PDB file of C-alpha atoms in Angstrom:
ATOM      1  CA  GLY A   1     -57.819  19.662 -19.743  1.00 76.00           C
ATOM      2  CA  ILE A   2     -54.627  19.291 -17.553  1.00 83.00           C
ATOM      3  CA  GLN A   3     -53.806  21.800 -14.768  1.00 90.00           C
ATOM      4  CA  VAL A   4     -50.309  22.980 -14.716  1.00 93.00           C
ATOM      5  CA  GLU A   5     -49.365  25.064 -11.702  1.00 95.00           C
ATOM      6  CA  GLN A   6     -45.975  26.744 -11.159  1.00 97.00           C
ATOM      7  CA  SER A   7     -44.489  27.964  -7.877  1.00 97.00           C
ATOM      8  CA  PRO A   8     -43.357  30.437  -6.720  1.00 97.00           C
ATOM      9  CA  PRO A   9     -45.056  33.046  -8.897  1.00 95.00           C
ATOM     10  CA  ASP A  10     -42.352  35.523  -8.266  1.00 96.00           C
ATOM     11  CA  LEU A  11     -38.763  35.152  -6.984  1.00 97.00           C
ATOM     12  CA  ILE A  12     -36.054  37.586  -6.246  1.00 97.00           C
ATOM     13  CA  LEU A  13     -32.315  36.516  -5.940  1.00 96.00           C
ATOM     14  CA  GLN A  14     -29.176  38.007  -5.524  1.00 97.00           C
ATOM     15  CA  GLU A  15     -26.602  37.065  -8.063  1.00 97.00           C
ATOM     16  CA  GLY A  16     -24.862  33.955  -7.088  1.00 97.00           C
ATOM     17  CA  ALA A  17     -27.611  32.453  -5.268  1.00 97.00           C
ATOM     18  CA  ASN A  18     -29.374  29.157  -6.244  1.00 97.00           C
ATOM     19  CA  SER A  19     -32.984  28.441  -6.585  1.00 97.00           C
ATOM     20  CA  THR A  20     -35.644  25.945  -7.333  1.00 98.00           C
ATOM     21  CA  LEU A  21     -38.678  26.214  -9.436  1.00 98.00           C
ATOM     22  CA  ARG A  22     -41.402  23.778  -9.258  1.00 98.00           C
ATOM     23  CA  CYS A  23     -44.155  22.635 -11.816  1.00 97.00           C
ATOM     24  CA  ASN A  24     -47.087  20.456 -10.829  1.00 97.00           C
ATOM     25  CA  PHE A  25     -49.480  18.800 -13.279  1.00 93.00           C
ATOM     26  CA  SER A  26     -52.705  17.027 -12.610  1.00 91.00           C
ATOM     27  CA  ASP A  27     -52.593  14.108 -15.036  1.00 87.00           C
ATOM     28  CA  SER A  28     -50.043  11.792 -16.662  1.00 84.00           C
ATOM     29  CA  VAL A  29     -47.972  13.726 -19.347  1.00 83.00           C
ATOM     30  CA  ASN A  30     -45.888  12.434 -22.189  1.00 80.00           C
ATOM     31  CA  ASN A  31     -44.197  15.693 -22.825  1.00 87.00           C
ATOM     32  CA  LEU A  32     -42.862  18.321 -20.133  1.00 92.00           C
ATOM     33  CA  GLN A  33     -40.824  21.246 -21.369  1.00 94.00           C
ATOM     34  CA  TRP A  34     -39.102  24.167 -19.480  1.00 96.00           C
ATOM     35  CA  PHE A  35     -38.738  27.503 -21.113  1.00 95.00           C
ATOM     36  CA  HIS A  36     -37.173  30.779 -20.301  1.00 97.00           C
ATOM     37  CA  GLN A  37     -38.965  34.028 -21.639  1.00 95.00           C
ATOM     38  CA  ASN A  38     -36.367  36.744 -21.578  1.00 91.00           C
ATOM     39  CA  PRO A  39     -37.223  40.365 -21.179  1.00 88.00           C
ATOM     40  CA  TRP A  40     -37.374  40.871 -24.810  1.00 89.00           C
ATOM     41  CA  GLY A  41     -40.347  38.380 -24.874  1.00 91.00           C
ATOM     42  CA  GLN A  42     -38.252  35.539 -26.669  1.00 92.00           C
ATOM     43  CA  LEU A  43     -39.078  31.959 -25.550  1.00 93.00           C
ATOM     44  CA  ILE A  44     -35.953  29.940 -25.189  1.00 93.00           C
ATOM     45  CA  ASN A  45     -36.085  26.062 -24.863  1.00 92.00           C
ATOM     46  CA  LEU A  46     -34.464  25.041 -21.776  1.00 95.00           C
ATOM     47  CA  PHE A  47     -35.200  21.306 -21.341  1.00 95.00           C
ATOM     48  CA  TYR A  48     -37.473  18.703 -22.950  1.00 92.00           C
ATOM     49  CA  ILE A  49     -37.848  16.353 -19.892  1.00 93.00           C
ATOM     50  CA  PRO A  50     -40.897  14.100 -19.715  1.00 90.00           C
ATOM     51  CA  SER A  51     -39.048  12.090 -17.099  1.00 91.00           C
ATOM     52  CA  GLY A  52     -35.657  11.775 -15.509  1.00 95.00           C
ATOM     53  CA  THR A  53     -32.845  14.281 -14.879  1.00 97.00           C
ATOM     54  CA  LYS A  54     -31.042  16.448 -17.340  1.00 96.00           C
ATOM     55  CA  GLN A  55     -28.307  18.914 -16.849  1.00 97.00           C
ATOM     56  CA  ASN A  56     -27.181  21.992 -19.069  1.00 96.00           C
ATOM     57  CA  GLY A  57     -24.383  24.082 -17.405  1.00 97.00           C
ATOM     58  CA  ARG A  58     -25.740  25.844 -14.298  1.00 97.00           C
ATOM     59  CA  LEU A  59     -29.388  24.603 -14.982  1.00 98.00           C
ATOM     60  CA  SER A  60     -30.768  21.289 -14.480  1.00 98.00           C
ATOM     61  CA  ALA A  61     -34.293  19.709 -14.392  1.00 98.00           C
ATOM     62  CA  THR A  62     -35.861  16.774 -12.864  1.00 97.00           C
ATOM     63  CA  THR A  63     -39.318  15.211 -13.897  1.00 96.00           C
ATOM     64  CA  VAL A  64     -41.067  12.659 -11.618  1.00 95.00           C
ATOM     65  CA  ALA A  65     -43.735  11.556 -13.962  1.00 90.00           C
ATOM     66  CA  THR A  66     -45.303   9.118 -11.366  1.00 91.00           C
ATOM     67  CA  GLU A  67     -45.608  11.919  -8.700  1.00 94.00           C
ATOM     68  CA  ARG A  68     -46.737  14.497 -11.390  1.00 94.00           C
ATOM     69  CA  TYR A  69     -44.108  17.208 -10.844  1.00 96.00           C
ATOM     70  CA  SER A  70     -40.921  18.831 -12.310  1.00 97.00           C
ATOM     71  CA  LEU A  71     -38.384  20.859 -10.829  1.00 98.00           C
ATOM     72  CA  LEU A  72     -35.947  23.425 -12.512  1.00 98.00           C
ATOM     73  CA  TYR A  73     -32.719  24.238 -10.642  1.00 98.00           C
ATOM     74  CA  ILE A  74     -30.720  27.194 -11.240  1.00 97.00           C
ATOM     75  CA  SER A  75     -27.177  27.467  -9.717  1.00 97.00           C
ATOM     76  CA  SER A  76     -25.089  30.479  -9.206  1.00 97.00           C
ATOM     77  CA  SER A  77     -27.763  32.843 -10.687  1.00 97.00           C
ATOM     78  CA  GLN A  78     -26.640  35.604 -12.941  1.00 97.00           C
ATOM     79  CA  THR A  79     -28.597  38.784 -13.947  1.00 96.00           C
ATOM     80  CA  THR A  80     -29.052  37.319 -17.456  1.00 94.00           C
ATOM     81  CA  ASP A  81     -31.161  34.564 -15.776  1.00 96.00           C
ATOM     82  CA  SER A  82     -33.828  37.167 -15.073  1.00 95.00           C
ATOM     83  CA  GLY A  83     -37.285  36.798 -17.016  1.00 95.00           C
ATOM     84  CA  VAL A  84     -40.232  34.293 -16.735  1.00 96.00           C
ATOM     85  CA  TYR A  85     -39.689  30.611 -16.584  1.00 97.00           C
ATOM     86  CA  PHE A  86     -42.477  28.468 -18.054  1.00 96.00           C
ATOM     87  CA  CYS A  87     -43.360  24.603 -17.899  1.00 96.00           C
ATOM     88  CA  ALA A  88     -45.605  23.207 -20.579  1.00 93.00           C
ATOM     89  CA  ALA A  89     -47.065  19.621 -20.482  1.00 90.00           C
ATOM     90  CA  VAL A  90     -48.937  17.521 -22.935  1.00 85.00           C
ATOM     91  CA  ILE A  91     -51.428  14.829 -21.479  1.00 78.00           C
ATOM     92  CA  TYR A  92     -50.591  11.388 -22.340  1.00 69.00           C
ATOM     93  CA  ASN A  93     -52.243  10.209 -25.459  1.00 67.00           C
ATOM     94  CA  PHE A  94     -53.378  13.769 -26.580  1.00 74.00           C
ATOM     95  CA  ASN A  95     -51.263  16.676 -28.418  1.00 81.00           C
ATOM     96  CA  LYS A  96     -52.551  19.778 -26.781  1.00 85.00           C
ATOM     97  CA  PHE A  97     -50.156  21.782 -24.682  1.00 87.00           C
ATOM     98  CA  TYR A  98     -50.856  23.299 -21.571  1.00 90.00           C
ATOM     99  CA  PHE A  99     -48.619  26.101 -19.898  1.00 92.00           C
ATOM    100  CA  GLY A 100     -48.177  27.061 -16.449  1.00 94.00           C
ATOM    101  CA  SER A 101     -48.625  30.668 -15.509  1.00 93.00           C
ATOM    102  CA  GLY A 102     -44.887  31.048 -14.942  1.00 95.00           C
ATOM    103  CA  THR A 103     -42.368  31.975 -12.496  1.00 97.00           C
ATOM    104  CA  LYS A 104     -40.882  35.561 -12.634  1.00 96.00           C
ATOM    105  CA  LEU A 105     -37.357  35.683 -11.719  1.00 97.00           C
ATOM    106  CA  ASN A 106     -35.505  38.836 -10.864  1.00 96.00           C
ATOM    107  CA  VAL A 107     -31.728  38.412 -10.177  1.00 97.00           C
ATOM    108  CA  LYS A 108     -30.082  41.423  -8.759  1.00 97.00           C
ATOM    109  CA  PRO A 109     -26.376  42.318  -8.961  1.00 95.00           C
TER     110      PRO A 109
ATOM    111  CA  GLU B   1     -30.133  27.958 -39.454  1.00 86.00           C
ATOM    112  CA  ALA B   2     -33.199  25.956 -38.057  1.00 84.00           C
ATOM    113  CA  GLN B   3     -35.915  28.454 -37.073  1.00 94.00           C
ATOM    114  CA  VAL B   4     -39.635  29.406 -36.851  1.00 97.00           C
ATOM    115  CA  THR B   5     -40.370  32.595 -38.423  1.00 97.00           C
ATOM    116  CA  GLN B   6     -43.395  34.921 -37.896  1.00 98.00           C
ATOM    117  CA  ASN B   7     -44.592  37.916 -39.821  1.00 98.00           C
ATOM    118  CA  PRO B   8     -45.446  40.614 -38.984  1.00 97.00           C
ATOM    119  CA  ARG B   9     -43.513  41.071 -35.714  1.00 97.00           C
ATOM    120  CA  TYR B  10     -45.771  44.160 -34.867  1.00 97.00           C
ATOM    121  CA  LEU B  11     -49.179  44.882 -36.016  1.00 97.00           C
ATOM    122  CA  ILE B  12     -51.576  47.624 -35.097  1.00 97.00           C
ATOM    123  CA  THR B  13     -55.151  47.359 -36.777  1.00 96.00           C
ATOM    124  CA  VAL B  14     -58.742  48.328 -36.309  1.00 97.00           C
ATOM    125  CA  THR B  15     -61.754  46.155 -35.289  1.00 97.00           C
ATOM    126  CA  GLY B  16     -63.107  44.142 -38.122  1.00 97.00           C
ATOM    127  CA  LYS B  17     -60.469  44.539 -40.540  1.00 97.00           C
ATOM    128  CA  LYS B  18     -59.252  40.983 -41.644  1.00 97.00           C
ATOM    129  CA  LEU B  19     -55.663  40.141 -41.121  1.00 97.00           C
ATOM    130  CA  THR B  20     -53.288  37.110 -41.406  1.00 98.00           C
ATOM    131  CA  VAL B  21     -50.110  36.484 -39.323  1.00 98.00           C
ATOM    132  CA  THR B  22     -47.769  34.180 -41.177  1.00 98.00           C
ATOM    133  CA  CYS B  23     -45.691  31.323 -39.571  1.00 98.00           C
ATOM    134  CA  SER B  24     -43.007  29.182 -41.367  1.00 98.00           C
ATOM    135  CA  GLN B  25     -40.616  26.449 -40.035  1.00 97.00           C
ATOM    136  CA  ASN B  26     -37.580  25.088 -41.908  1.00 96.00           C
ATOM    137  CA  MET B  27     -37.109  21.976 -39.706  1.00 95.00           C
ATOM    138  CA  ASN B  28     -39.536  19.615 -41.546  1.00 94.00           C
ATOM    139  CA  HIS B  29     -41.646  19.356 -38.469  1.00 94.00           C
ATOM    140  CA  GLU B  30     -45.136  17.767 -38.817  1.00 93.00           C
ATOM    141  CA  TYR B  31     -46.647  19.512 -35.608  1.00 93.00           C
ATOM    142  CA  MET B  32     -47.282  23.235 -35.733  1.00 95.00           C
ATOM    143  CA  SER B  33     -49.242  25.276 -33.180  1.00 95.00           C
ATOM    144  CA  TRP B  34     -50.373  28.808 -32.451  1.00 97.00           C
ATOM    145  CA  TYR B  35     -50.558  30.406 -28.831  1.00 97.00           C
ATOM    146  CA  ARG B  36     -51.565  33.684 -27.346  1.00 97.00           C
ATOM    147  CA  GLN B  37     -49.962  35.130 -24.395  1.00 96.00           C
ATOM    148  CA  ASP B  38     -51.638  37.633 -21.956  1.00 94.00           C
ATOM    149  CA  PRO B  39     -50.575  39.158 -18.804  1.00 87.00           C
ATOM    150  CA  GLY B  40     -51.314  36.883 -15.732  1.00 80.00           C
ATOM    151  CA  LEU B  41     -52.620  34.009 -18.156  1.00 82.00           C
ATOM    152  CA  GLY B  42     -49.605  32.448 -19.507  1.00 86.00           C
ATOM    153  CA  LEU B  43     -49.616  30.990 -22.855  1.00 93.00           C
ATOM    154  CA  ARG B  44     -52.821  29.420 -24.230  1.00 94.00           C
ATOM    155  CA  GLN B  45     -53.129  27.186 -27.080  1.00 93.00           C
ATOM    156  CA  ILE B  46     -55.207  28.428 -30.101  1.00 96.00           C
ATOM    157  CA  TYR B  47     -55.002  25.781 -32.781  1.00 96.00           C
ATOM    158  CA  TYR B  48     -52.554  23.074 -33.640  1.00 94.00           C
ATOM    159  CA  SER B  49     -51.767  20.951 -36.655  1.00 94.00           C
ATOM    160  CA  MET B  50     -50.382  17.526 -36.742  1.00 91.00           C
ATOM    161  CA  ASN B  51     -49.860  17.627 -40.381  1.00 91.00           C
ATOM    162  CA  VAL B  52     -50.770  19.003 -43.712  1.00 93.00           C
ATOM    163  CA  GLU B  53     -54.689  19.449 -43.808  1.00 92.00           C
ATOM    164  CA  VAL B  54     -55.005  18.252 -40.279  1.00 92.00           C
ATOM    165  CA  THR B  55     -55.965  20.919 -37.682  1.00 95.00           C
ATOM    166  CA  ASP B  56     -57.543  20.864 -34.161  1.00 93.00           C
ATOM    167  CA  LYS B  57     -58.734  23.265 -31.921  1.00 94.00           C
ATOM    168  CA  GLY B  58     -56.758  24.282 -28.732  1.00 92.00           C
ATOM    169  CA  ASP B  59     -58.136  25.943 -25.632  1.00 90.00           C
ATOM    170  CA  VAL B  60     -59.109  29.177 -27.150  1.00 95.00           C
ATOM    171  CA  PRO B  61     -59.874  28.855 -30.805  1.00 97.00           C
ATOM    172  CA  GLU B  62     -62.922  31.373 -30.964  1.00 97.00           C
ATOM    173  CA  GLY B  63     -62.421  34.130 -33.449  1.00 97.00           C
ATOM    174  CA  TYR B  64     -59.532  32.493 -35.201  1.00 98.00           C
ATOM    175  CA  LYS B  65     -58.945  30.245 -38.275  1.00 98.00           C
ATOM    176  CA  VAL B  66     -55.919  28.369 -39.334  1.00 98.00           C
ATOM    177  CA  SER B  67     -54.890  26.446 -42.467  1.00 96.00           C
ATOM    178  CA  ARG B  68     -52.326  24.035 -43.208  1.00 97.00           C
ATOM    179  CA  LYS B  69     -51.779  23.605 -47.087  1.00 97.00           C
ATOM    180  CA  GLU B  70     -48.057  23.058 -46.881  1.00 96.00           C
ATOM    181  CA  LYS B  71     -45.850  21.373 -44.183  1.00 96.00           C
ATOM    182  CA  ARG B  72     -43.831  24.459 -43.487  1.00 97.00           C
ATOM    183  CA  ASN B  73     -46.421  27.041 -43.376  1.00 98.00           C
ATOM    184  CA  PHE B  74     -49.263  27.697 -40.747  1.00 98.00           C
ATOM    185  CA  PRO B  75     -50.863  31.034 -40.933  1.00 98.00           C
ATOM    186  CA  LEU B  76     -53.279  32.388 -38.389  1.00 98.00           C
ATOM    187  CA  ILE B  77     -56.195  34.124 -39.644  1.00 98.00           C
ATOM    188  CA  LEU B  78     -58.480  36.677 -37.819  1.00 97.00           C
ATOM    189  CA  GLU B  79     -61.442  37.347 -40.047  1.00 96.00           C
ATOM    190  CA  SER B  80     -62.922  40.064 -37.758  1.00 97.00           C
ATOM    191  CA  PRO B  81     -60.640  41.059 -35.167  1.00 97.00           C
ATOM    192  CA  SER B  82     -61.876  42.596 -31.864  1.00 97.00           C
ATOM    193  CA  PRO B  83     -59.854  44.513 -29.084  1.00 97.00           C
ATOM    194  CA  ASN B  84     -59.880  41.315 -26.849  1.00 96.00           C
ATOM    195  CA  GLN B  85     -57.633  39.896 -29.413  1.00 98.00           C
ATOM    196  CA  THR B  86     -55.018  42.287 -28.566  1.00 98.00           C
ATOM    197  CA  SER B  87     -52.183  39.897 -27.514  1.00 97.00           C
ATOM    198  CA  LEU B  88     -48.866  38.512 -28.046  1.00 97.00           C
ATOM    199  CA  TYR B  89     -48.883  35.645 -30.362  1.00 98.00           C
ATOM    200  CA  PHE B  90     -46.423  32.607 -30.840  1.00 98.00           C
ATOM    201  CA  CYS B  91     -46.072  30.046 -33.521  1.00 97.00           C
ATOM    202  CA  ALA B  92     -44.337  26.922 -32.713  1.00 95.00           C
ATOM    203  CA  SER B  93     -43.342  23.558 -34.279  1.00 95.00           C
ATOM    204  CA  SER B  94     -42.324  20.159 -33.146  1.00 92.00           C
ATOM    205  CA  PRO B  95     -41.448  16.783 -34.680  1.00 89.00           C
ATOM    206  CA  ILE B  96     -43.724  14.029 -33.742  1.00 81.00           C
ATOM    207  CA  PRO B  97     -41.788  10.768 -33.407  1.00 68.00           C
ATOM    208  CA  SER B  98     -44.026   7.861 -32.660  1.00 67.00           C
ATOM    209  CA  GLY B  99     -47.141  10.086 -33.297  1.00 67.00           C
ATOM    210  CA  ARG B 100     -46.688  12.162 -30.051  1.00 71.00           C
ATOM    211  CA  ALA B 101     -45.766  15.996 -30.058  1.00 70.00           C
ATOM    212  CA  ASN B 102     -42.230  16.402 -28.945  1.00 77.00           C
ATOM    213  CA  GLU B 103     -39.854  19.259 -28.092  1.00 86.00           C
ATOM    214  CA  GLN B 104     -41.421  22.517 -29.426  1.00 90.00           C
ATOM    215  CA  TYR B 105     -39.563  25.326 -30.883  1.00 93.00           C
ATOM    216  CA  PHE B 106     -41.035  28.966 -30.916  1.00 95.00           C
ATOM    217  CA  GLY B 107     -41.023  31.837 -33.286  1.00 97.00           C
ATOM    218  CA  PRO B 108     -40.189  35.255 -32.130  1.00 96.00           C
ATOM    219  CA  GLY B 109     -43.782  36.487 -31.418  1.00 96.00           C
ATOM    220  CA  THR B 110     -46.206  38.878 -32.930  1.00 97.00           C
ATOM    221  CA  ARG B 111     -47.530  41.769 -30.818  1.00 97.00           C
ATOM    222  CA  LEU B 112     -51.101  42.614 -32.083  1.00 98.00           C
ATOM    223  CA  THR B 113     -52.852  45.511 -31.007  1.00 98.00           C
ATOM    224  CA  VAL B 114     -56.626  45.851 -32.149  1.00 97.00           C
ATOM    225  CA  THR B 115     -58.309  49.307 -31.460  1.00 97.00           C
TER     226      THR B 115
END
């Protein structure tokens, strides 16, 4: 199956700082999503972004499918951004999802 | 409200006692899937279904069964649970425009402990 690698595994930020999370995948994909798992375990959809760039408030994401990576940008971080961020990919022509192991973000006040 | 629901949310059981975790979605999605989440391993797909009566194995199907008799429901069955199936389980659904799984929506999770 596809390999999905996320970096960094852990990140500590001061409130107000910006950050970039990276997701590399080993094969061509036709589906790439970013999720936020909050401290209560709930998985929240952030972006469905198989290619291109999207923005939603302080968050934006870019996927460069030809180079097999996606980036999640968090600007002006807040303590509520804390949690684990996952990317998930689906190999082109298949329908199995593969998740990265996540980036654990801790935003300190 | 569009949502994926799972029941129960928490379950403690003993080895070998059959159990079923239910999953239901009200978005008329064709694609449904089960995942387990374990510390350090992220989420791994157990089974998925492209439509009624169509199911396929994910990466970790051993010890699990699923069925898809109705479009909205996708129960996960553990015929003989073992302690290594202690985990956090998520159900998800997705539309499949053009036959490809699209944006997934997740249920709240079921925390299962097998003693």
